[in-house]
Coordinates of C-alpha atoms in Angstrom, one line a residue:
Chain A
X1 CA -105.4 -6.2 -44.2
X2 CA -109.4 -6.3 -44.4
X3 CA -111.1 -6.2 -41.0
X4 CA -114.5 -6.0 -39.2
X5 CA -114.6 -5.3 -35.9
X6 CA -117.7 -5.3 -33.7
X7 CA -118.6 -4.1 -30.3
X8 CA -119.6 -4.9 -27.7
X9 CA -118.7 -8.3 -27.7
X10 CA -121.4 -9.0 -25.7
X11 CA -124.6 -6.9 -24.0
X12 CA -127.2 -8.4 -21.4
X13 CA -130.1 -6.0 -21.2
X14 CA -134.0 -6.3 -19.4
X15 CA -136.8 -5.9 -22.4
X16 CA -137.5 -3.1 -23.3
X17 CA -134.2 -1.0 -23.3
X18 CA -132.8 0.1 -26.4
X19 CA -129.4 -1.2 -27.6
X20 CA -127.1 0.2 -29.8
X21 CA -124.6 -2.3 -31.7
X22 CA -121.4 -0.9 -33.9
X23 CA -119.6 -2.3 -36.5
X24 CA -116.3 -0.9 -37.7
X25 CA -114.9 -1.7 -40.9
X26 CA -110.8 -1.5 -43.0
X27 CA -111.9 -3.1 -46.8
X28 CA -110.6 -2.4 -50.0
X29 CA -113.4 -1.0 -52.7
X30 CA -116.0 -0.7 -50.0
X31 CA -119.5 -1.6 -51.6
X32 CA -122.2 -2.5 -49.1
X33 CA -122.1 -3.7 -45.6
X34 CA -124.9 -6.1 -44.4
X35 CA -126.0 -7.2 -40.9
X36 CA -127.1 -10.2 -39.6
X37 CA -128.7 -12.4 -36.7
X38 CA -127.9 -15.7 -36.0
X39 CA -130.1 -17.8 -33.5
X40 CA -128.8 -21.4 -32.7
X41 CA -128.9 -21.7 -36.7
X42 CA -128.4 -19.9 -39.6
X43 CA -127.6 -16.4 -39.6
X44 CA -130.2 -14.3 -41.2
X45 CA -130.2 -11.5 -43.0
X46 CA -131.6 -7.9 -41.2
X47 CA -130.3 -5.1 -43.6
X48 CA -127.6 -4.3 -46.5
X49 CA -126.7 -0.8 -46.3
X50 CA -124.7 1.0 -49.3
X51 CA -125.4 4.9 -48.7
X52 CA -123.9 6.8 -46.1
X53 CA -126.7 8.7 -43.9
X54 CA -129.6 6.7 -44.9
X55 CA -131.6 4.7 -42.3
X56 CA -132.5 1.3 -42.8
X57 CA -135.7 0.2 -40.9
X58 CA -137.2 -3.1 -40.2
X59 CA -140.1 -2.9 -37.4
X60 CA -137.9 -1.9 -34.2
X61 CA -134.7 -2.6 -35.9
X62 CA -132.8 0.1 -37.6
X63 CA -129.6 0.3 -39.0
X64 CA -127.2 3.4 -40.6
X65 CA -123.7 3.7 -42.1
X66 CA -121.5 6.4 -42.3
X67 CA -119.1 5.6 -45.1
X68 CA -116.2 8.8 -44.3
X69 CA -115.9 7.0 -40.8
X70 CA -116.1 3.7 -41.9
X71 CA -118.9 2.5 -39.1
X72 CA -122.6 1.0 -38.7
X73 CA -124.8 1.0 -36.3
X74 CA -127.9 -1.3 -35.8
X75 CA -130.0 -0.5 -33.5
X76 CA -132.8 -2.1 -31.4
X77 CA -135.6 -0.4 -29.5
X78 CA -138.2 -2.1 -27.2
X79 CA -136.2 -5.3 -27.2
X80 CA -137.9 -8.6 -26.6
X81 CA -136.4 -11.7 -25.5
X82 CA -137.0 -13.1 -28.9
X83 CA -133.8 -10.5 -30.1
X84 CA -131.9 -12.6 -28.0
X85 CA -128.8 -13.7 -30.9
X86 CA -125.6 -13.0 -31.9
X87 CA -125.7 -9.9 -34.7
X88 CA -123.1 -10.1 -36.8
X89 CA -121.6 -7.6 -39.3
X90 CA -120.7 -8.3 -42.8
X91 CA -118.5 -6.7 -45.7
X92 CA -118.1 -7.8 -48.6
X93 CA -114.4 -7.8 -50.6
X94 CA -114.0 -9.1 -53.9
X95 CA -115.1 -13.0 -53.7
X96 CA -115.4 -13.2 -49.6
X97 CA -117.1 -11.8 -46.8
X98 CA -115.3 -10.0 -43.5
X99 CA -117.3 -10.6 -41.0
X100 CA -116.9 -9.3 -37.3
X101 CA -116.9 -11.5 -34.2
X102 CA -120.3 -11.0 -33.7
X103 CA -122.1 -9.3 -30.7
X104 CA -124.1 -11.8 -28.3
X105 CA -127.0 -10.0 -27.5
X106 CA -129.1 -11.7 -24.0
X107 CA -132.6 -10.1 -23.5
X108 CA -133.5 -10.9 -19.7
X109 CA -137.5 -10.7 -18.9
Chain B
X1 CA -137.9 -22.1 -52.8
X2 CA -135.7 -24.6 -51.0
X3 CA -133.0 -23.1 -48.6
X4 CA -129.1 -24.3 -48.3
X5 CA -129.3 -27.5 -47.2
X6 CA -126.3 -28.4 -45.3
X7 CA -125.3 -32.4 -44.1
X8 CA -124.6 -33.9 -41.5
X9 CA -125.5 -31.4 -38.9
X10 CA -123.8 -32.5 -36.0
X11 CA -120.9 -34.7 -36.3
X12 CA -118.2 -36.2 -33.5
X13 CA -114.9 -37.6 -34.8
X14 CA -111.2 -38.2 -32.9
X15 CA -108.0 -36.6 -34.2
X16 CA -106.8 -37.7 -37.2
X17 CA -110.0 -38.8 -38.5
X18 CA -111.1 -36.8 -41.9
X19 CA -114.5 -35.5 -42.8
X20 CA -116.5 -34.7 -45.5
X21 CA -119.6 -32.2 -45.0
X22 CA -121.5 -31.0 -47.4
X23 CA -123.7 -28.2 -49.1
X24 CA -126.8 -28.0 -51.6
X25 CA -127.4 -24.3 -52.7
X26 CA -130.6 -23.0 -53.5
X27 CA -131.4 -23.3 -57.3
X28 CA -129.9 -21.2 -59.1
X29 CA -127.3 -20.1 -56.9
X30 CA -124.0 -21.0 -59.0
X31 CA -121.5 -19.8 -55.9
X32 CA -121.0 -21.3 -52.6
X33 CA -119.0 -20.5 -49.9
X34 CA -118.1 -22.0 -46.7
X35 CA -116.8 -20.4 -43.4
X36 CA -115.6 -21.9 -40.2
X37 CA -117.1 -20.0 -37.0
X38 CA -115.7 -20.5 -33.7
X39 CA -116.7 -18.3 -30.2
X40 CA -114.1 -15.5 -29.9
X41 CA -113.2 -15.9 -34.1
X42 CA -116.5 -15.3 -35.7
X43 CA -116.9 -16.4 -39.1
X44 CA -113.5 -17.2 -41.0
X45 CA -113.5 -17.5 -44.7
X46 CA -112.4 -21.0 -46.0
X47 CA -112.9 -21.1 -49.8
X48 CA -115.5 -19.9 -52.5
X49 CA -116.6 -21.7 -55.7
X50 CA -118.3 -20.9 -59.4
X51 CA -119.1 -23.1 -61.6
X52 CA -117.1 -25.6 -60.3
X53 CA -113.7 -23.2 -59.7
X54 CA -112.3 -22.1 -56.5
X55 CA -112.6 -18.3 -56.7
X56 CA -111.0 -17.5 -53.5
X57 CA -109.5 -19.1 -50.7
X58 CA -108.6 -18.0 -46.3
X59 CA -105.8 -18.4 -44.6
X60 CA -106.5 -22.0 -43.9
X61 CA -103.9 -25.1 -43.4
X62 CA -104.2 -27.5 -46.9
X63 CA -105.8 -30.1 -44.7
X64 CA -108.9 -28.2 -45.7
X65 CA -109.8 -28.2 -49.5
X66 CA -113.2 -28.4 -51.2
X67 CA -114.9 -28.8 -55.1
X68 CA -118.3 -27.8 -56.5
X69 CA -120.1 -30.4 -58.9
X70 CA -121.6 -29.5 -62.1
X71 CA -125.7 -28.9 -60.3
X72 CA -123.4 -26.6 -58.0
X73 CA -123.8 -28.3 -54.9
X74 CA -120.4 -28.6 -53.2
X75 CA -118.2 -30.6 -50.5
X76 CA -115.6 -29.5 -48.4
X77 CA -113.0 -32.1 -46.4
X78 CA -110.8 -31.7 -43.1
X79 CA -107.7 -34.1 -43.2
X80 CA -105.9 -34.9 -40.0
X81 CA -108.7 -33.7 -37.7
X82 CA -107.1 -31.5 -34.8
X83 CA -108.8 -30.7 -31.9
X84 CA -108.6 -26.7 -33.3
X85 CA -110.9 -27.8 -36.0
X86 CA -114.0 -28.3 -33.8
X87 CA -116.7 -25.7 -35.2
X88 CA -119.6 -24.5 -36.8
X89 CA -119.2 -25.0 -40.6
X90 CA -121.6 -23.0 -42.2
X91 CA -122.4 -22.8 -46.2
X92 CA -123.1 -19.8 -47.6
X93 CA -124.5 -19.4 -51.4
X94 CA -125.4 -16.4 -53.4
X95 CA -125.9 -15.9 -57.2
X96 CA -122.7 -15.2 -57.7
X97 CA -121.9 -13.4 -60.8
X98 CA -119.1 -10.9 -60.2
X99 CA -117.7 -9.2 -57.0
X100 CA -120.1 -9.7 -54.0
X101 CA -122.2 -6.6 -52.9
X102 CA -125.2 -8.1 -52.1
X103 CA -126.9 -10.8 -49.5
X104 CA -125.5 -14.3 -48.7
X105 CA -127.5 -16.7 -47.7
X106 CA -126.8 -19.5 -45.2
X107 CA -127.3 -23.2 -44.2
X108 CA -127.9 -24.4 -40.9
X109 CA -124.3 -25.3 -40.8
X110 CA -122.8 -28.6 -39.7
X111 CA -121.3 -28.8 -36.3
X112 CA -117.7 -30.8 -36.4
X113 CA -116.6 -32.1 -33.1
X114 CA -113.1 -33.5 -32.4
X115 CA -112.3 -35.5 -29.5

């Protein structure tokens, strides 16, 4: 069965630390995994990754895959309490996406 | 460019009720899906349509169903409201021609509450 699996399930950090969010992943004909964040709305989109190895970078926000371990990791440095949201991790199969639980990220002044 | 546009957004109804929500993709987007989210779930697949066919389907009771109309905007329905159904409904649309590899994009969604 396809899964997604996230962790943490939740994180509260003080700004500025640096947070590290994972993403594991079981689906059939693997082609791209994406990551999103989702205020008190829509979820947005951050990055697609297809590649193994190669970063993806977006202003403090950074993202990798490693496709023989089946795993992501987006990362956020210097966090603000404006990266407060719930990050969730997306793969796509066929017609759907698996998405993970999400991880509720809380940025405390 | 207009975003997925998602009515109503917030919504209260009593067991056994049925509701109707429903979805405008942006233009052009021929494929919508919808998802239920729930804390401790995540998102849940419910059904995807393309050009007015059901493409795929989640393990979801038949009390929900769905249809896409001909400009591609689409409707999905809850029968027999059970408390369980209280969520987020969120749309989702994308270009959709072939197997998804690339970026969905999202309403607001449409918060179902069942009392």
């Amino acid at each position: 069965e396809d899964k997604v699996v996230q962790s943490p399930l939740s994180l509260v950090v003080h700004e500025g630390d640096t947070v590290t969010l994972n993403c594991s992943y079981e689906v059939t004909n693997f082609r791209s995994l994406l990551w999103y964040k989702q205020e008190k709305k829509a979820p947005t989109f951050l990055f697609m990754l297809t590649s193994s190895g190669i970063e993806k970078k977006s202003g403090r926000l950074s993202s990798i895959l490693d496709k023989k371990e089946l795993f992501s990791i987006l990362n956020i440095t210097a966090t603000q309490t404006g990266d407060s949201a719930i990050y969730l991790c997306a793969v796509p199969s066929g017609r759907q996406f698996y998405f993970g639980t999400g991880t509720s990220l809380t940025v405390i002044p | 460019k207009a975003g997925v546009t998602q009515t109503p957004r917030y919504l209260i109804k009593t067991r056994g009720q049925q509701v109707t929500l429903s979805c405008s993709p942006i233009s052009g987007h021929r494929s919508v899906s919808w998802y239920q989210q729930t804390p401790g779930q995540g998102l849940q697949f419910l059904f995807e349509y393309f050009s007015e066919t059901q493409r795929n389907k989640g393990n979801f009771p038949g009390r929900f169903s769905g249809r896409q109309f001909s400009n591609s905007r689409s409707e999905m329905n809850v029968s027999t409201l059970e408390l369980g159904d209280s969520a987020l409904y969120l749309c989702a649309s994308s270009l959709g021609a072939g197997r998804f590899t690339g970026e969905l994009f999202f309403g607001e969604g449409s918060r179902l509450t069942v009392l």
